[in-house]
CSV table of C-alpha atoms and ligand atoms in Angstrom, one decimal:
chain,number,residue,atom,x,y,z
A,1,SER,CA,16.5,46.4,-66.1
A,2,GLU,CA,16.0,48.5,-69.2
A,3,GLN,CA,18.4,51.1,-70.9
A,4,SER,CA,16.8,53.7,-72.9
A,5,PRO,CA,18.3,53.6,-76.5
A,6,GLY,CA,17.6,56.4,-78.5
A,7,VAL,CA,16.9,59.0,-75.6
A,8,ASP,CA,19.1,61.9,-75.0
A,9,VAL,CA,17.3,63.4,-72.0
A,10,VAL,CA,14.8,62.0,-69.4
A,11,VAL,CA,12.5,64.5,-67.8
A,12,VAL,CA,11.0,63.4,-64.6
A,13,GLY,CA,7.7,65.0,-64.0
A,14,GLY,CA,5.2,66.1,-66.3
A,15,GLY,CA,3.8,69.4,-65.0
A,16,ILE,CA,4.2,72.6,-66.6
A,17,GLY,CA,8.0,72.6,-65.8
A,18,GLY,CA,8.5,69.2,-67.2
A,19,LEU,CA,6.6,69.5,-70.3
A,20,ALA,CA,8.0,73.0,-70.8
A,21,ASN,CA,11.9,71.3,-70.6
A,22,ALA,CA,10.9,68.4,-72.9
A,23,LEU,CA,9.6,70.9,-75.3
A,24,ALA,CA,12.5,73.3,-75.4
A,25,LEU,CA,15.2,70.3,-75.8
A,26,THR,CA,13.1,68.7,-78.5
A,27,LEU,CA,12.9,71.8,-80.4
A,28,LYS,CA,17.0,71.8,-80.3
A,29,GLY,CA,16.8,68.4,-81.9
A,30,LEU,CA,17.2,66.3,-78.7
A,31,ARG,CA,15.3,63.3,-78.1
A,32,VAL,CA,13.5,63.4,-74.8
A,33,ARG,CA,11.5,61.2,-72.6
A,34,VAL,CA,8.9,62.3,-69.8
A,35,LEU,CA,8.2,60.2,-67.0
A,36,GLU,CA,5.1,61.0,-64.8
A,37,GLN,CA,3.9,59.3,-62.0
A,38,ALA,CA,0.2,60.1,-62.4
A,39,HIS,CA,-1.9,57.9,-64.5
A,40,GLU,CA,-2.7,60.8,-67.0
A,41,PHE,CA,-1.2,64.0,-67.8
A,42,GLY,CA,-2.9,67.1,-66.0
A,43,GLU,CA,-3.0,69.8,-63.4
A,44,VAL,CA,-5.3,70.5,-60.9
A,45,GLY,CA,-6.3,74.1,-59.5
A,46,ALA,CA,-7.4,76.8,-61.5
A,47,GLY,CA,-5.8,80.1,-62.9
A,48,LEU,CA,-2.5,81.0,-63.5
A,49,GLN,CA,-0.9,84.4,-64.1
A,50,ILE,CA,1.6,84.6,-66.8
A,51,ALA,CA,3.9,87.8,-67.0
A,52,PRO,CA,5.8,89.1,-69.9
A,53,ASN,CA,8.8,87.4,-69.2
A,54,CYS,CA,7.2,84.3,-69.8
A,55,THR,CA,4.6,85.5,-72.7
A,56,ARG,CA,7.9,86.1,-74.5
A,57,ILE,CA,9.2,82.7,-74.2
A,58,LEU,CA,5.9,81.2,-74.9
A,59,HIS,CA,6.2,83.2,-78.1
A,60,HIS,CA,9.5,82.0,-78.6
A,61,TRP,CA,8.1,78.4,-78.8
A,62,GLY,CA,5.5,79.5,-81.3
A,63,LEU,CA,2.4,78.8,-78.5
A,64,LEU,CA,1.8,82.6,-77.7
A,65,ASP,CA,-1.3,82.8,-80.0
A,66,GLU,CA,-2.8,79.4,-78.8
A,67,VAL,CA,-2.5,80.4,-75.0
A,68,LYS,CA,-3.7,84.0,-75.8
A,69,SER,CA,-6.9,82.3,-77.6
A,70,LEU,CA,-7.6,80.2,-74.1
A,71,GLY,CA,-6.9,83.0,-71.7
A,72,VAL,CA,-7.7,86.4,-70.8
A,73,LEU,CA,-5.6,89.5,-71.4
A,74,PRO,CA,-6.5,91.8,-68.4
A,75,GLU,CA,-6.6,95.4,-68.7
A,76,SER,CA,-5.3,96.2,-64.9
A,77,ILE,CA,-3.9,94.6,-61.9
A,78,VAL,CA,-5.9,96.5,-59.3
A,79,MET,CA,-4.8,96.2,-55.5
A,80,LYS,CA,-7.1,96.8,-52.9
A,81,ASP,CA,-7.4,97.0,-49.3
A,82,ALA,CA,-9.4,94.0,-48.1
A,83,LEU,CA,-11.0,95.8,-45.2
A,84,ASN,CA,-12.3,99.0,-46.4
A,85,GLY,CA,-12.4,98.2,-50.2
A,86,ASP,CA,-10.2,101.1,-51.2
A,87,VAL,CA,-8.0,101.0,-54.1
A,88,LEU,CA,-4.5,101.2,-53.3
A,89,THR,CA,-2.3,100.9,-56.5
A,90,ARG,CA,-2.5,99.5,-59.9
A,91,LEU,CA,-0.6,98.2,-63.1
A,92,ASP,CA,-1.6,99.4,-66.4
A,93,LEU,CA,-1.3,96.0,-68.4
A,94,ARG,CA,-1.7,97.6,-71.9
A,95,ASP,CA,1.0,99.9,-71.0
A,96,VAL,CA,3.1,96.8,-69.3
A,97,GLU,CA,2.5,95.1,-72.8
A,98,ARG,CA,3.8,98.1,-74.8
A,99,ARG,CA,6.9,98.4,-72.4
A,100,TYR,CA,8.0,94.7,-72.2
A,101,GLY,CA,6.6,93.6,-75.8
A,102,PHE,CA,4.6,90.9,-74.6
A,103,PRO,CA,1.3,90.5,-72.7
A,104,TYR,CA,0.5,90.1,-69.1
A,105,MET,CA,-2.0,87.0,-69.3
A,106,VAL,CA,-4.2,84.8,-67.2
A,107,ILE,CA,-5.0,81.2,-68.1
A,108,HIS,CA,-6.6,78.3,-66.6
A,109,ARG,CA,-3.9,76.0,-65.7
A,110,SER,CA,-5.3,72.9,-67.5
A,111,ASP,CA,-5.4,75.1,-70.7
A,112,LEU,CA,-1.6,76.1,-70.4
A,113,HIS,CA,-0.5,72.7,-69.5
A,114,GLY,CA,-2.7,71.0,-72.4
A,115,THR,CA,-0.9,73.5,-74.7
A,116,LEU,CA,2.4,72.4,-73.8
A,117,LEU,CA,1.5,68.9,-73.9
A,118,ARG,CA,0.0,69.1,-77.4
A,119,ALA,CA,3.3,70.8,-78.5
A,120,CYS,CA,5.2,68.2,-76.8
A,121,ARG,CA,3.2,65.7,-78.8
A,122,ARG,CA,3.6,67.5,-82.1
A,123,ALA,CA,7.3,67.7,-81.5
A,124,GLY,CA,7.8,64.1,-81.0
A,125,VAL,CA,8.4,64.2,-77.0
A,126,GLU,CA,7.9,60.5,-75.6
A,127,LEU,CA,5.5,60.9,-72.9
A,128,VAL,CA,5.2,58.0,-70.4
A,129,ASN,CA,2.7,57.9,-67.5
A,130,ASP,CA,2.5,55.5,-64.2
A,131,VAL,CA,6.4,56.0,-63.7
A,132,ALA,CA,7.3,57.1,-60.3
A,133,VAL,CA,10.9,57.6,-60.1
A,134,THR,CA,12.3,56.6,-56.6
A,135,GLY,CA,16.3,57.1,-57.3
A,136,TYR,CA,19.0,58.8,-59.5
A,137,GLU,CA,22.4,57.5,-60.2
A,138,GLN,CA,25.5,59.0,-62.2
A,139,ALA,CA,26.7,56.9,-65.1
A,140,GLU,CA,29.5,57.3,-67.4
A,141,GLY,CA,28.6,60.4,-69.7
A,142,GLY,CA,25.3,60.4,-68.3
A,143,ALA,CA,22.5,59.6,-65.6
A,144,VAL,CA,19.9,57.3,-64.5
A,145,ALA,CA,16.5,57.3,-63.4
A,146,VAL,CA,15.2,54.4,-61.2
A,147,HIS,CA,11.6,53.4,-60.9
A,148,ASP,CA,10.1,50.1,-59.8
A,149,GLY,CA,9.7,49.2,-63.5
A,150,GLY,CA,13.5,49.6,-64.3
A,151,ARG,CA,16.0,52.1,-65.0
A,152,GLU,CA,16.1,55.0,-67.7
A,153,SER,CA,19.6,56.1,-68.7
A,154,ALA,CA,20.3,59.2,-70.9
A,155,GLN,CA,22.7,61.9,-71.4
A,156,VAL,CA,21.1,64.2,-68.7
A,157,VAL,CA,18.3,63.5,-66.4
A,158,LEU,CA,16.3,66.6,-65.4
A,159,ALA,CA,14.2,66.7,-62.4
A,160,ALA,CA,11.0,68.7,-62.7
A,161,ASP,CA,9.3,66.6,-59.8
A,162,GLY,CA,7.9,69.7,-57.9
A,163,LEU,CA,7.8,70.8,-54.3
A,164,ARG,CA,8.4,67.5,-52.9
A,165,SER,CA,11.1,66.5,-55.3
A,166,VAL,CA,13.0,63.2,-54.8
A,167,ALA,CA,16.0,64.3,-56.7
A,168,ARG,CA,16.5,67.4,-54.8
A,169,ARG,CA,17.9,65.3,-52.0
A,170,ILE,CA,21.0,64.7,-54.2
A,171,VAL,CA,21.9,68.4,-53.6
A,172,SER,CA,20.3,69.8,-50.4
A,173,ASP,CA,18.9,68.1,-47.3
A,174,ASP,CA,16.6,70.8,-46.9
A,175,GLU,CA,12.8,70.3,-46.5
A,176,PRO,CA,9.7,72.4,-47.6
A,177,VAL,CA,8.8,75.5,-45.3
A,178,SER,CA,5.4,76.1,-44.2
A,179,SER,CA,4.1,79.3,-44.1
A,180,ALA,CA,1.3,78.7,-42.1
A,181,TYR,CA,-0.8,80.4,-45.1
A,182,VAL,CA,-3.5,78.2,-46.9
A,183,ALA,CA,-5.1,79.0,-50.3
A,184,TYR,CA,-8.8,78.2,-51.2
A,185,ARG,CA,-9.4,78.2,-54.9
A,186,GLY,CA,-12.9,78.2,-57.0
A,187,ALA,CA,-13.5,78.9,-60.6
A,188,VAL,CA,-17.1,79.2,-61.7
A,189,PRO,CA,-19.0,80.1,-64.9
A,190,PHE,CA,-19.1,83.9,-65.0
A,191,ASP,CA,-22.9,84.0,-65.1
A,192,GLN,CA,-22.9,82.8,-61.5
A,193,VAL,CA,-21.1,85.8,-60.3
A,194,ALA,CA,-23.7,88.2,-61.7
A,195,GLY,CA,-24.5,89.8,-58.2
A,196,LEU,CA,-20.6,90.1,-57.3
A,197,ASP,CA,-19.5,93.6,-58.9
A,198,ALA,CA,-17.0,91.3,-60.6
A,199,GLN,CA,-14.6,93.3,-62.7
A,200,PRO,CA,-14.2,91.0,-65.9
A,201,LYS,CA,-11.3,93.1,-67.3
A,202,ASP,CA,-9.3,93.3,-64.1
A,203,VAL,CA,-7.0,91.1,-62.0
A,204,VAL,CA,-8.2,92.3,-58.3
A,205,VAL,CA,-6.1,91.7,-55.3
A,206,HIS,CA,-7.6,92.5,-52.0
A,207,VAL,CA,-4.8,92.8,-49.4
A,208,GLY,CA,-5.7,92.3,-45.6
A,209,PRO,CA,-4.5,91.4,-42.1
A,210,ARG,CA,-3.1,87.8,-42.4
A,211,CYS,CA,-5.2,87.3,-45.8
A,212,HIS,CA,-5.7,88.1,-49.2
A,213,PHE,CA,-8.2,87.6,-52.1
A,214,VAL,CA,-7.6,87.4,-55.5
A,215,GLN,CA,-10.2,87.5,-58.5
A,216,TYR,CA,-9.9,87.4,-62.3
A,217,SER,CA,-11.8,86.0,-65.0
A,218,LEU,CA,-10.4,83.2,-67.3
A,219,ARG,CA,-11.3,81.2,-70.7
A,220,GLN,CA,-12.1,84.4,-72.4
A,221,GLY,CA,-14.2,85.5,-70.0
A,222,GLU,CA,-16.4,82.5,-69.4
A,223,MET,CA,-15.2,81.7,-66.2
A,224,PHE,CA,-14.3,83.6,-63.0
A,225,ASN,CA,-11.3,82.3,-61.0
A,226,GLN,CA,-11.1,83.3,-57.1
A,227,VAL,CA,-8.4,82.6,-54.6
A,228,ALA,CA,-8.7,83.0,-51.1
A,229,VAL,CA,-5.4,82.7,-49.2
A,230,PHE,CA,-4.9,83.2,-44.9
A,231,GLU,CA,-3.0,82.5,-42.0
A,232,SER,CA,-4.3,79.4,-40.2
A,233,PRO,CA,-4.3,79.7,-36.4
A,234,LYS,CA,-4.1,76.0,-36.3
A,235,ALA,CA,-1.1,75.9,-37.9
A,236,LEU,CA,0.5,78.4,-35.8
A,237,ALA,CA,-0.8,76.6,-32.7
A,238,GLY,CA,1.1,73.2,-34.2
A,239,GLU,CA,-2.2,71.3,-35.1
A,240,ALA,CA,-2.0,68.7,-37.8
A,241,ASP,CA,-5.7,69.4,-39.0
A,242,TRP,CA,-5.0,73.1,-40.3
A,243,GLY,CA,-6.6,75.4,-42.9
A,244,THR,CA,-10.1,73.9,-42.8
A,245,PRO,CA,-13.0,75.8,-44.0
A,246,ASP,CA,-14.3,77.2,-40.3
A,247,GLU,CA,-10.7,78.6,-40.7
A,248,LEU,CA,-11.6,80.2,-44.0
A,249,ASP,CA,-14.6,81.9,-42.6
A,250,ALA,CA,-13.2,83.3,-39.7
A,251,ALA,CA,-10.1,84.9,-41.5
A,252,PHE,CA,-12.3,86.6,-43.8
A,253,ALA,CA,-15.2,88.0,-41.3
A,254,ALA,CA,-14.0,91.3,-41.1
A,255,THR,CA,-13.4,91.9,-45.0
A,256,CYS,CA,-15.3,94.4,-47.0
A,257,ASP,CA,-18.3,93.4,-48.8
A,258,GLN,CA,-16.8,92.4,-52.2
A,259,VAL,CA,-14.6,89.9,-50.7
A,260,ARG,CA,-17.2,88.2,-48.4
A,261,ALA,CA,-19.4,88.4,-51.4
A,262,GLY,CA,-17.0,86.0,-53.3
A,263,LEU,CA,-16.3,83.4,-50.4
A,264,PRO,CA,-19.5,81.2,-50.9
A,265,LEU,CA,-18.1,80.5,-54.6
A,266,MET,CA,-14.8,79.0,-53.3
A,267,TRP,CA,-14.2,75.2,-53.4
A,268,ARG,CA,-14.7,74.2,-49.9
A,269,ASP,CA,-13.7,70.3,-50.2
A,270,ARG,CA,-10.0,70.9,-50.7
A,271,TRP,CA,-7.1,73.5,-49.9
A,272,TRP,CA,-3.6,74.1,-50.6
A,273,ARG,CA,-1.4,74.6,-47.8
A,274,MET,CA,1.6,77.0,-48.7
A,275,TYR,CA,4.9,75.9,-48.6
A,276,ASP,CA,8.5,77.1,-50.3
A,277,ARG,CA,11.8,76.2,-49.7
A,278,GLU,CA,15.1,78.0,-48.7
A,279,PRO,CA,16.8,79.1,-51.9
A,280,ILE,CA,19.9,76.9,-52.9
A,281,MET,CA,22.3,78.1,-55.1
A,282,ASN,CA,23.4,74.7,-56.7
A,283,TRP,CA,20.7,72.5,-58.8
A,284,VAL,CA,23.3,70.4,-60.8
A,285,ARG,CA,25.4,67.3,-59.9
A,286,GLY,CA,27.0,65.5,-62.7
A,287,ARG,CA,24.2,65.0,-65.2
A,288,ILE,CA,21.4,65.3,-63.0
A,289,ALA,CA,19.7,69.0,-62.8
A,290,LEU,CA,16.8,70.1,-61.1
A,291,THR,CA,14.2,72.4,-62.8
A,292,GLY,CA,11.1,74.3,-61.6
A,293,ASP,CA,9.4,73.8,-58.3
A,294,ALA,CA,11.7,71.1,-57.6
A,295,ALA,CA,14.6,73.6,-57.8
A,296,HIS,CA,13.0,76.9,-56.6
A,297,PRO,CA,9.6,76.5,-55.1
A,298,PRO,CA,8.1,80.3,-54.3
A,299,LEU,CA,5.2,81.3,-52.1
A,300,GLN,CA,2.9,82.3,-54.7
A,301,TYR,CA,2.9,86.1,-54.0
A,302,LEU,CA,4.7,87.3,-57.2
A,303,ALA,CA,2.8,84.8,-59.3
A,304,GLN,CA,6.0,83.4,-60.9
A,305,GLY,CA,6.1,79.7,-60.1
A,306,ALA,CA,5.1,78.5,-63.1
A,307,VAL,CA,6.7,81.2,-65.1
A,308,MET,CA,10.2,80.5,-63.5
A,309,ALA,CA,9.9,76.8,-64.6
A,310,MET,CA,9.3,77.9,-68.2
A,311,GLU,CA,12.0,80.5,-68.0
A,312,ASP,CA,14.4,77.6,-66.8
A,313,ALA,CA,13.4,75.4,-69.8
A,314,TRP,CA,14.2,78.4,-72.0
A,315,VAL,CA,17.7,79.1,-70.7
A,316,LEU,CA,18.8,75.5,-70.3
A,317,SER,CA,17.5,75.0,-74.0
A,318,GLU,CA,19.2,77.9,-75.2
A,319,HIS,CA,22.8,77.1,-73.4
A,320,VAL,CA,22.4,73.6,-75.1
A,321,GLY,CA,21.5,75.2,-78.3
A,322,ALA,CA,24.8,77.3,-78.0
A,323,ARG,CA,26.7,74.4,-77.1
A,324,GLY,CA,26.6,72.0,-80.0
A,325,GLY,CA,22.8,71.5,-80.2
A,326,ALA,CA,22.0,68.2,-81.4
A,327,GLY,CA,24.4,67.9,-84.1
A,328,ALA,CA,23.1,65.3,-86.8
A,329,PRO,CA,19.5,64.9,-86.7
A,330,GLY,CA,18.9,62.1,-84.4
A,331,THR,CA,21.9,62.4,-82.4
A,332,SER,CA,23.0,64.8,-79.7
A,333,ALA,CA,26.7,63.7,-79.7
A,334,GLY,CA,27.9,67.4,-80.1
A,335,VAL,CA,26.3,68.8,-77.0
A,336,ASP,CA,28.7,69.9,-74.3
A,337,TRP,CA,26.5,68.8,-71.4
A,338,ASP,CA,28.8,70.0,-68.6
A,339,ALA,CA,29.1,73.4,-70.2
A,340,ALA,CA,25.3,73.8,-70.8
A,341,LEU,CA,24.4,72.7,-67.4
A,342,ALA,CA,27.0,75.0,-65.9
A,343,ALA,CA,26.0,78.0,-67.7
A,344,TYR,CA,22.3,77.1,-66.7
A,345,ASN,CA,23.4,76.7,-63.1
A,346,ALA,CA,25.3,80.0,-63.1
A,347,VAL,CA,22.2,82.0,-63.8
A,348,ARG,CA,18.6,80.5,-62.6
A,349,PRO,CA,19.7,79.9,-59.2
A,350,GLN,CA,20.6,83.6,-58.9
A,351,HIS,CA,17.4,84.8,-60.3
A,352,CYS,CA,14.9,82.2,-58.7
A,353,ARG,CA,16.4,83.2,-55.1
A,354,ARG,CA,15.6,86.9,-55.8
A,355,VAL,CA,12.1,85.8,-56.6
A,356,GLN,CA,11.6,83.6,-53.7
A,357,THR,CA,13.0,86.1,-51.0
A,358,THR,CA,11.1,88.9,-52.6
A,359,ALA,CA,7.8,86.8,-52.7
A,360,ARG,CA,8.2,86.2,-48.9
A,361,ALA,CA,8.6,89.8,-48.4
A,362,TRP,CA,6.0,91.0,-50.7
A,363,GLY,CA,3.6,88.4,-48.6
A,364,ASN,CA,4.6,90.1,-45.5
A,365,LEU,CA,3.8,93.6,-46.7
A,366,TRP,CA,0.4,92.4,-48.2
A,367,HIS,CA,-0.7,90.8,-44.5
A,368,HIS,CA,0.2,93.7,-42.5
A,369,ASP,CA,-2.3,94.9,-39.8
A,370,GLY,CA,-2.8,98.0,-37.5
A,371,GLU,CA,0.0,100.7,-37.9
A,372,LYS,CA,1.7,98.8,-40.5
A,373,ARG,CA,-1.1,98.3,-42.9
A,374,GLU,CA,-1.4,102.2,-42.6
A,375,TRP,CA,2.1,102.7,-43.6
A,376,ARG,CA,1.6,100.1,-46.5
A,377,ASN,CA,-1.3,101.8,-47.8
A,378,ALA,CA,0.4,105.2,-47.6
A,379,VAL,CA,3.3,103.7,-49.8
A,380,LEU,CA,1.3,102.0,-51.9
A,381,ARG,CA,-1.0,105.4,-52.7
A,382,GLU,CA,1.9,107.2,-53.4
A,383,ARG,CA,3.4,104.9,-55.9
A,384,ASP,CA,3.4,106.5,-59.3
A,385,VAL,CA,1.2,103.6,-61.6
A,386,TYR,CA,3.9,104.0,-64.3
A,387,ASP,CA,6.8,103.5,-62.1
A,388,TYR,CA,8.2,100.0,-63.3
A,389,GLY,CA,11.2,100.1,-60.7
A,390,TYR,CA,9.8,97.1,-59.0
A,391,VAL,CA,9.0,95.0,-61.8
A,392,ASP,CA,11.7,95.6,-64.6
A,393,TRP,CA,13.9,92.7,-62.9
A,394,LEU,CA,10.7,90.5,-63.4
A,395,PHE,CA,9.2,91.1,-66.8
A,396,GLY,CA,12.2,92.0,-68.6
A,397,PRO,CA,13.8,89.6,-70.8
A,398,THR,CA,15.0,86.5,-68.9
A,399,ALA,CA,18.8,86.5,-68.4
A,400,LEU,CA,21.0,84.0,-70.2
A,401,THR,CA,24.0,84.9,-68.0
A,402,PRO,CA,24.3,86.1,-64.4
A,403,GLY,CA,24.1,90.0,-64.1
A,404,HIS,CA,23.4,92.6,-61.6
A,405,LEU,CA,20.2,92.3,-59.9
A,406,PRO,CA,18.6,95.3,-58.1
A,407,PRO,CA,18.7,95.4,-54.6
A,408,MET,CA,16.1,93.7,-52.1
A,409,PHE,CA,13.3,96.0,-51.2
A,410,PRO,CA,14.4,96.3,-47.5
A,411,GLU,CA,11.4,98.4,-46.5
A,412,TYR,CA,9.1,95.4,-47.4
A,413,GLY,CA,10.8,93.1,-44.8
A,414,GLU,CA,9.6,92.5,-41.5
B,501,FAD,P1,4.5,70.6,-60.3
B,501,FAD,O1,3.5,71.1,-60.9
B,501,FAD,O2,4.5,70.0,-59.2
B,501,FAD,O3,4.8,69.1,-61.1
B,501,FAD,C1,5.5,68.0,-60.8
B,501,FAD,C2,5.2,66.8,-61.5
B,501,FAD,O4,6.1,65.8,-61.2
B,501,FAD,C3,3.4,66.4,-61.4
B,501,FAD,O5,2.9,66.0,-62.3
B,501,FAD,C4,3.9,65.2,-60.3
B,501,FAD,O6,3.0,64.0,-60.3
B,501,FAD,C5,5.4,64.8,-61.1
B,501,FAD,N1,6.1,63.9,-60.2
B,501,FAD,C6,6.2,64.1,-58.8
B,501,FAD,N2,7.2,63.2,-58.3
B,501,FAD,C7,7.7,62.3,-59.3
B,501,FAD,C8,8.2,61.1,-59.2
B,501,FAD,N3,8.9,60.7,-58.2
B,501,FAD,N4,8.3,60.4,-60.5
B,501,FAD,C9,7.7,61.0,-61.4
B,501,FAD,N5,6.8,62.2,-61.5
B,501,FAD,C10,6.9,62.6,-60.5
B,501,FAD,N6,2.7,80.3,-60.8
B,501,FAD,C11,2.6,81.4,-61.7
B,501,FAD,O7,3.4,81.3,-62.6
B,501,FAD,N7,1.7,82.2,-61.7
B,501,FAD,C12,0.7,82.1,-60.7
B,501,FAD,O8,-0.3,83.1,-60.9
B,501,FAD,C13,0.4,81.0,-59.9
B,501,FAD,N8,-0.4,80.9,-58.8
B,501,FAD,C14,-0.2,80.0,-58.1
B,501,FAD,C15,-1.1,79.8,-57.1
B,501,FAD,C16,-1.2,79.1,-56.2
B,501,FAD,C17,-2.1,78.9,-55.1
B,501,FAD,C18,-0.2,78.1,-56.1
B,501,FAD,C19,-0.1,77.0,-54.9
B,501,FAD,C20,0.9,78.0,-56.9
B,501,FAD,C21,0.9,79.2,-57.9
B,501,FAD,N9,1.8,79.4,-59.0
B,501,FAD,C22,1.7,80.2,-59.8
B,501,FAD,C23,3.1,78.3,-58.8
B,501,FAD,C24,3.0,77.0,-59.5
B,501,FAD,O9,1.7,76.6,-59.7
B,501,FAD,C25,4.1,76.1,-59.7
B,501,FAD,O10,5.3,76.8,-59.4
B,501,FAD,C26,4.3,75.3,-60.8
B,501,FAD,O11,3.2,74.6,-61.2
B,501,FAD,C27,5.5,74.3,-60.7
B,501,FAD,O12,5.5,73.4,-61.9
B,501,FAD,P2,6.4,72.0,-61.8
B,501,FAD,O13,6.4,71.6,-63.1
B,501,FAD,O14,8.0,72.6,-61.3
B,501,FAD,O15,5.8,71.3,-60.7
């Protein structure tokens, strides 16, 4: 059994959420150890959209220039009908940047993860691989993460262990909820999309019956990223083997030329079944707290999952800083952890619940068919491009204390 001398906080999981928390707390003067089960730190998948509520935080951490140099700042998000290709509405991302003070960007996941990893190393975060945490215990003035090789104790254990979090069982007995939707991804060199009518300066989202298709360029325009998402008939029928490439082809058979032209570029050897969870309003027990997807995995339709994870990290670290910070260098005796965790728990579940429920409703709206599709298209066409009523609550500064959230958009629901 191993104690953890000199460590104030143990973070379980080294994804974007875990690294963001480790960095933010280290910048407040704490000593942080990250335990990651994988043999190496890394990310699979392709692109990530990062909205201004998160580029604001990356700026705060001194990382915005680096991520901008690795990513792309698109000019617009354009929503089109997947069946006929008609433009339905758009967001002017130059105006978005003016309005919120920070850009909307897209970046390769591994580039964002790599930026956080390098920043953690520079800041002195202790990064440990090949450690799978199997249990958690409360302790006097702290908590313990238990793994095969021993025990890691600290004043606080933060669980950033993702959708299938082990730690979540401490506060909830819920399970991931299958949406019966599956995502295919594919990122290819831009020269491979020459014949595609690819728009290098836009994020294009084609919304269609039970499916949608997203395209944007990555890595300063060197790569083109596509995501194809559809409802799996085999999942609805209760079959275990769902989301297979034959279902991909069938789901998009009736879509417009631009969408069908992109499909052959998808990676066909792996796919991501889409799960979220019911929102829960308590993420803290004693000195153990959930963060990132462990706390609030959304469906990805608002592109705020990784963003929320980084917001969690910023909010908790600000409350830690406001409640004693690290005291003398090398000690954290001064932090009032119970107050900091309570302040975090008072604001983040409220916001993330809204994102999770809105993402489900937004997905429903995207995937309408028949008369509902006609109605949806009419509503979106009428929308004033410069009406930010639906995104102010998302893109504005991340709240540190609970406040008023706008009403849900009942017209989006089923
Ligand atoms: P994860 O990335 O799941 O990381 C968890 C880490 O913990 C992993 O490294 C894992 O190996 C480790 N771990 C797990 N269990 C243990 C254990 N027991 N012990 C030790 N280590 C453990 N978000 C956006 O903001 N914008 C987007 O555009 C966007 N698009 C998306 C598109 C798709 C198709 C999908 C599926 C998601 C998308 N998301 C997006 C969501 C985003 O990917 C996630 O919300 C985010 O990556 C969650 O980060 P996390 O660190 O909380 O969890």
